XYZ file of C-alpha atoms in Angstrom:
399
model
C 37.938 22.219 -62.666
C 35.714 24.374 -60.477
C 35.594 27.696 -60.540
C 35.860 29.857 -57.007
C 35.663 33.489 -56.559
C 38.383 34.631 -54.061
C 38.828 38.155 -52.501
C 42.034 38.831 -50.544
C 42.640 34.913 -50.317
C 39.283 34.297 -48.847
C 36.742 31.929 -51.119
C 33.290 34.202 -51.849
C 31.268 32.033 -50.502
C 32.571 32.172 -46.886
C 32.687 36.049 -47.293
C 29.033 35.776 -48.002
C 27.993 33.940 -45.227
C 30.086 36.072 -42.764
C 27.781 38.904 -43.878
C 24.887 36.812 -43.611
C 25.442 36.201 -39.658
C 26.481 39.730 -39.281
C 23.103 41.021 -40.613
C 21.236 38.513 -38.466
C 22.962 39.790 -35.411
C 22.517 43.117 -36.315
C 18.410 41.929 -36.933
C 18.593 40.346 -33.463
C 19.397 42.977 -32.077
C 17.125 45.554 -33.339
C 14.140 42.821 -32.790
C 15.252 42.482 -28.908
C 14.837 46.179 -28.782
C 10.826 45.861 -29.566
C 8.867 45.517 -26.301
C 6.516 43.348 -28.133
C 9.128 40.954 -28.985
C 10.523 41.165 -25.384
C 7.266 40.256 -23.576
C 6.409 37.345 -25.839
C 9.738 35.705 -25.151
C 9.321 36.142 -21.275
C 6.064 34.772 -21.498
C 7.406 31.765 -23.482
C 10.183 31.286 -21.058
C 7.637 31.509 -17.888
C 5.626 28.646 -19.577
C 8.883 26.262 -20.168
C 8.230 22.941 -17.384
C 11.957 22.964 -15.465
C 12.553 19.505 -13.317
C 14.047 20.473 -10.056
C 17.123 18.324 -11.085
C 17.761 20.688 -13.740
C 17.571 23.420 -11.687
C 19.895 22.118 -9.066
C 22.680 21.798 -11.739
C 22.148 25.087 -12.831
C 23.046 26.700 -9.307
C 26.609 28.181 -8.315
C 29.142 25.563 -6.290
C 28.577 27.526 -3.513
C 24.995 27.149 -3.273
C 25.417 23.274 -3.819
C 27.687 22.762 -0.764
C 24.822 24.696 1.271
C 22.311 21.857 -0.204
C 24.331 19.451 0.880
C 24.576 20.598 4.601
C 20.931 20.735 4.435
C 20.712 17.145 3.037
C 23.127 15.887 6.586
C 20.038 17.871 8.539
C 17.607 15.712 7.188
C 19.206 13.013 7.581
C 19.558 13.644 11.243
C 15.941 14.473 11.335
C 15.531 11.083 9.967
C 17.124 9.632 12.949
C 15.106 11.852 15.042
C 11.977 10.395 13.794
C 12.929 7.057 14.219
C 12.850 7.568 17.959
C 9.656 9.132 17.815
C 8.088 6.178 16.433
C 9.997 3.753 19.090
C 8.573 5.866 21.846
C 4.808 5.304 19.446
C 5.526 1.886 19.926
C 6.133 2.081 23.526
C 3.122 3.854 23.702
C 1.009 0.761 21.670
C 2.298 -1.575 24.286
C 1.075 0.543 27.180
C -2.486 0.898 25.778
C -2.587 -2.436 24.416
C -2.550 -3.634 27.984
C -5.550 -0.920 28.718
C -7.414 -2.630 25.891
C -6.568 -6.319 26.920
C -9.328 -6.572 29.214
C -12.179 -5.098 26.966
C -10.529 -7.625 24.175
C -11.001 -10.598 27.097
C -14.790 -9.831 27.780
C -15.347 -9.561 23.620
C -13.637 -13.377 23.666
C -16.225 -14.285 26.539
C -19.562 -12.968 24.459
C -18.273 -14.139 21.445
C -17.816 -17.992 23.065
C -20.698 -17.765 25.047
C -18.757 -18.117 28.327
C -20.478 -15.142 29.822
C -23.816 -13.650 28.678
C -23.883 -9.754 28.585
C -26.334 -7.771 31.113
C -29.347 -5.732 30.183
C -27.119 -2.789 30.298
C -24.070 -3.890 28.370
C -26.253 -4.904 25.562
C -27.756 -2.137 25.676
C -27.739 -0.033 22.421
C -28.787 3.046 20.806
C -28.418 3.018 16.903
C -29.075 5.699 14.426
C -32.105 3.881 13.097
C -33.593 3.944 16.679
C -36.703 5.356 16.034
C -37.433 3.235 12.701
C -36.826 0.269 14.610
C -39.272 1.365 17.365
C -41.867 2.032 15.258
C -41.430 -1.193 13.708
C -41.543 -2.659 17.419
C -44.970 -1.055 18.449
C -46.073 -2.669 15.128
C -45.162 -5.898 16.492
C -46.587 -5.615 19.704
C -49.976 -5.147 17.906
C -49.751 -8.932 16.599
C -51.829 -11.494 18.614
C -50.299 -12.090 22.148
C -50.459 -16.587 21.199
C -48.642 -15.701 17.704
C -45.779 -13.853 19.407
C -45.276 -16.644 22.005
C -45.248 -19.382 19.545
C -42.586 -17.367 17.337
C -40.396 -16.545 20.576
C -40.430 -20.419 21.426
C -39.515 -21.101 18.065
C -36.580 -18.888 17.951
C -33.183 -20.155 18.559
C -30.723 -19.318 21.446
C -27.242 -20.438 19.947
C -24.349 -20.042 22.472
C -22.298 -16.800 22.466
C -21.846 -15.361 18.295
C -21.353 -18.589 16.174
C -19.147 -18.173 13.228
C -18.015 -14.565 14.573
C -14.263 -14.490 13.103
C -15.342 -16.772 10.335
C -17.590 -14.260 8.805
C -15.024 -11.314 9.238
C -12.972 -13.351 6.911
C -15.728 -14.035 4.409
C -16.662 -10.250 5.153
C -13.241 -8.811 3.734
C -11.989 -9.267 0.384
C -8.233 -9.181 1.381
C -9.340 -12.208 3.796
C -11.454 -14.253 1.853
C -9.420 -14.282 -1.243
C -7.342 -16.697 0.755
C -9.756 -19.040 2.413
C -10.632 -22.162 0.206
C -13.890 -24.322 0.507
C -11.923 -27.074 2.609
C -10.466 -24.043 4.941
C -14.089 -22.897 6.157
C -14.925 -25.476 8.879
C -11.593 -25.209 10.230
C -11.990 -21.645 10.650
C -15.078 -22.065 12.080
C -13.462 -23.230 15.515
C -11.536 -19.474 15.523
C -12.640 -18.017 18.719
C -10.053 -15.028 19.069
C -7.033 -13.360 17.356
C -4.776 -11.353 19.290
C -1.944 -8.904 19.066
C 1.338 -8.812 20.986
C 3.778 -6.045 21.002
C 7.774 -6.863 21.546
C 8.918 -6.469 24.743
C 10.724 -3.045 26.033
C 14.160 -3.498 25.071
C 13.584 -5.970 22.118
C 13.800 -5.339 18.548
C 10.409 -3.883 17.271
C 7.878 -6.567 16.086
C 4.150 -8.113 17.085
C 2.657 -11.115 16.885
C -0.578 -12.163 15.845
C -2.026 -15.312 18.062
C -5.001 -17.094 16.476
C -6.717 -19.151 18.946
C -9.006 -22.201 18.346
C -11.213 -24.427 20.318
C -10.273 -27.843 20.059
C -10.834 -29.253 16.702
C -10.556 -32.554 14.312
C -7.952 -31.133 12.145
C -4.490 -30.083 14.075
C -3.811 -30.286 18.117
C -2.508 -26.838 18.462
C -4.892 -24.305 20.485
C -2.599 -20.953 19.615
C -0.853 -20.476 15.975
C 1.222 -17.706 15.691
C 2.442 -15.316 13.007
C 5.520 -13.043 13.986
C 6.326 -9.611 12.019
C 9.357 -8.084 12.901
C 10.195 -4.509 11.923
C 12.353 -2.226 11.487
C 12.624 1.840 12.542
C 15.812 3.270 11.080
C 16.646 5.178 7.878
C 18.356 2.989 5.819
C 22.145 3.851 5.261
C 21.940 3.850 1.349
C 18.791 5.772 1.195
C 18.043 7.286 4.398
C 15.667 10.009 2.766
C 13.142 7.307 1.797
C 12.324 6.450 5.845
C 8.628 7.017 6.631
C 8.533 5.387 9.903
C 8.378 1.715 11.159
C 8.012 -0.936 8.293
C 7.829 -5.039 8.295
C 11.121 -6.441 7.165
C 10.430 -10.235 8.023
C 8.103 -12.634 9.524
C 7.895 -16.157 11.114
C 5.282 -18.644 11.182
C 4.451 -21.433 12.891
C 4.571 -25.380 12.817
C 0.641 -26.681 12.663
C 0.711 -30.165 14.204
C -2.101 -31.499 11.712
C -4.153 -34.684 12.484
C -3.856 -37.386 10.399
C -4.960 -36.661 6.775
C -6.401 -33.302 7.862
C -3.335 -31.169 6.353
C -5.003 -28.717 3.742
C -1.979 -27.347 3.165
C -0.638 -30.002 0.861
C -2.825 -32.557 -1.546
C -2.022 -35.991 -2.464
C -1.623 -36.672 -6.342
C -1.215 -40.159 -8.185
C 1.451 -40.142 -10.950
C 2.231 -42.963 -13.069
C 6.104 -43.974 -13.502
C 7.604 -45.985 -16.375
C 10.332 -48.318 -15.780
C 13.483 -47.396 -17.981
C 14.674 -50.665 -18.523
C 11.508 -53.106 -18.254
C 9.391 -50.784 -19.732
C 6.853 -51.454 -16.659
C 4.643 -49.126 -15.842
C 3.621 -48.593 -11.763
C 1.648 -45.861 -10.391
C 3.151 -43.253 -7.257
C 1.353 -40.932 -4.776
C 3.092 -37.972 -3.725
C 2.091 -34.878 -1.393
C 2.200 -31.339 -3.409
C 1.400 -27.910 -1.786
C -2.236 -26.534 -2.259
C -3.375 -23.360 -1.785
C -4.768 -22.832 1.798
C -5.246 -19.531 4.233
C -3.328 -22.115 6.574
C 0.019 -21.577 4.264
C -0.281 -17.963 6.028
C 1.681 -19.899 8.914
C 4.304 -21.145 6.566
C 5.640 -17.589 5.109
C 8.392 -16.987 2.579
C 11.445 -15.349 4.052
C 12.884 -12.240 3.349
C 16.082 -12.269 1.380
C 19.167 -12.295 2.453
C 22.978 -12.484 2.057
C 22.741 -10.403 -0.681
C 20.261 -13.240 -2.609
C 17.339 -11.214 -4.166
C 13.227 -12.503 -4.550
C 12.040 -13.105 -8.051
C 9.048 -10.524 -9.164
C 6.405 -13.033 -8.019
C 8.026 -13.773 -4.608
C 8.204 -10.367 -3.714
C 4.658 -9.650 -4.355
C 3.663 -12.375 -1.962
C 6.019 -11.445 0.964
C 4.755 -7.933 0.252
C 0.953 -9.147 0.169
C 1.795 -11.154 3.358
C 2.747 -7.731 5.201
C 0.070 -5.894 4.240
C -2.512 -8.684 5.915
C -0.445 -8.687 8.908
C -0.683 -4.838 9.205
C -4.362 -4.790 8.522
C -5.025 -7.555 11.140
C -3.176 -5.423 13.299
C -4.259 -1.894 12.855
C -7.901 -2.782 11.679
C -9.264 -6.291 12.171
C -8.430 -6.671 15.772
C -9.215 -3.407 17.402
C -12.610 -3.093 15.470
C -13.619 -6.915 15.004
C -17.473 -6.332 15.348
C -17.469 -3.654 13.140
C -15.685 -5.803 10.325
C -18.527 -8.678 11.578
C -21.416 -6.334 11.110
C -19.700 -5.001 7.883
C -19.963 -1.216 9.060
C -16.221 -1.002 9.082
C -16.374 -2.333 5.458
C -18.648 0.612 4.285
C -16.317 3.089 5.603
C -13.384 1.588 3.984
C -15.308 1.029 0.821
C -16.171 4.985 0.888
C -12.485 5.761 1.977
C -10.960 4.167 -0.784
C -13.774 5.466 -3.770
C -12.845 9.320 -2.338
C -9.324 8.363 -2.623
C -10.104 6.811 -6.869
C -11.664 10.083 -7.486
C -8.779 12.100 -6.205
C -6.283 10.018 -8.371
C -8.258 10.449 -11.716
C -8.553 14.086 -11.279
C -5.079 14.050 -11.001
C -4.426 11.982 -13.935
C -6.784 14.006 -16.091
C -4.900 17.278 -15.466
C -1.420 15.589 -15.376
C -2.391 14.562 -18.935
C -3.455 18.073 -20.078
C -0.221 19.492 -18.961
C 1.865 16.890 -20.913
C -0.128 18.296 -23.877
C 0.385 21.963 -23.168
C 4.276 21.538 -22.500
C 6.959 20.566 -24.718
C 10.482 20.469 -24.185
C 11.935 23.612 -26.368
C 15.285 24.412 -25.608
C 15.425 28.076 -23.849
C 18.532 28.880 -25.927
C 16.003 28.836 -29.216
C 13.387 31.002 -28.054
C 15.103 33.876 -28.987
C 15.266 33.018 -32.794
C 11.781 31.362 -32.438
C 10.557 34.610 -31.291
C 12.091 36.750 -34.066
C 10.780 34.489 -37.060
C 7.559 34.411 -35.483
C 7.447 38.060 -35.116
C 8.704 38.329 -38.987
C 6.106 35.748 -40.359
C 9.467 33.916 -41.476
C 9.762 29.775 -41.234
C 11.179 28.608 -38.249
C 15.285 27.885 -38.980
C 16.270 24.309 -39.038
C 19.343 25.078 -36.703
C 18.775 27.914 -34.683
C 21.205 29.873 -33.215
C 21.562 31.742 -29.501
C 21.245 35.360 -29.736
C 22.302 37.979 -27.090
C 20.219 40.175 -25.259
C 20.752 43.860 -24.007
């Protein structure tokens, strides 16, 4: 039978534990009065990372109540912001009407229906001095050679393959274009943006105007993008302005055998009973830019899209927005490549900033350790006394 010592009916090991606890508390009080320990503890507390949510949880109920009132105000701000964007859409519609005569003239120059005057075609480039010097050197060439060269120089109508060249220049679009799409896109004469009428749900339409061709009978192909400019009831704080929520294409009236969005494949089929084999042909979807006019529909009635479909739809929205905001308003600069260089420079700057921020975050992660502030007191005490950190630190009181 084990031998246990008792003092006044209390086991001796319990008495010893109580003495140790009392001694630790006294030692804690003494050490916490040391300015060096207090300074070290404060420094350690200041270095502890605090997440906003953990801080909010520590606040009194009265303060949390006021925070909820601020959130209500924020929701009202979001609704005012939505009205602001509706008025911006009205302004876009107004100024689109002012731009249109210039875009109509642009189309006439591109198609060759109108030849620009000397005044309209005059342009002073940044490299004007170099071009002038090159012109002076050309003037030194023998007149007969100059006349011969001029006679041989072609003079096509308008600006051939203007929009097709833009498709080739812009990566986002060239990725969609297949080799068999190219001869069709060479017939593209204009792209227009039409905004929804006043009082109608916010939307815009992309119009692709084609000259008569051997592929389809449509003169215009359309893509309508539907937008929403109001805070989501379930998540009002996510509102950042109008967003595309759905889109509709159009039916392309393909001429016989010219539909590039499908391909015909041959498949062998075996009869189960007789064992005979026959060859059948069937049409299956084919990759093509013209699938752009037969888009996926955004999920509705509580149904959700799979990850691939969501990515496809998001890419479609991005392309539609890019046509509206960049391609159509600045078409000549995407034709010459100047706008593409500007976009590349902007993206490089953003990537550099992101890399720098990522590096800073990694450094912070290494420096910051998740330490319970309640354990700091004993941690500092044991460090100060040169003792090993206890495996189960206890709280201590501060004076």
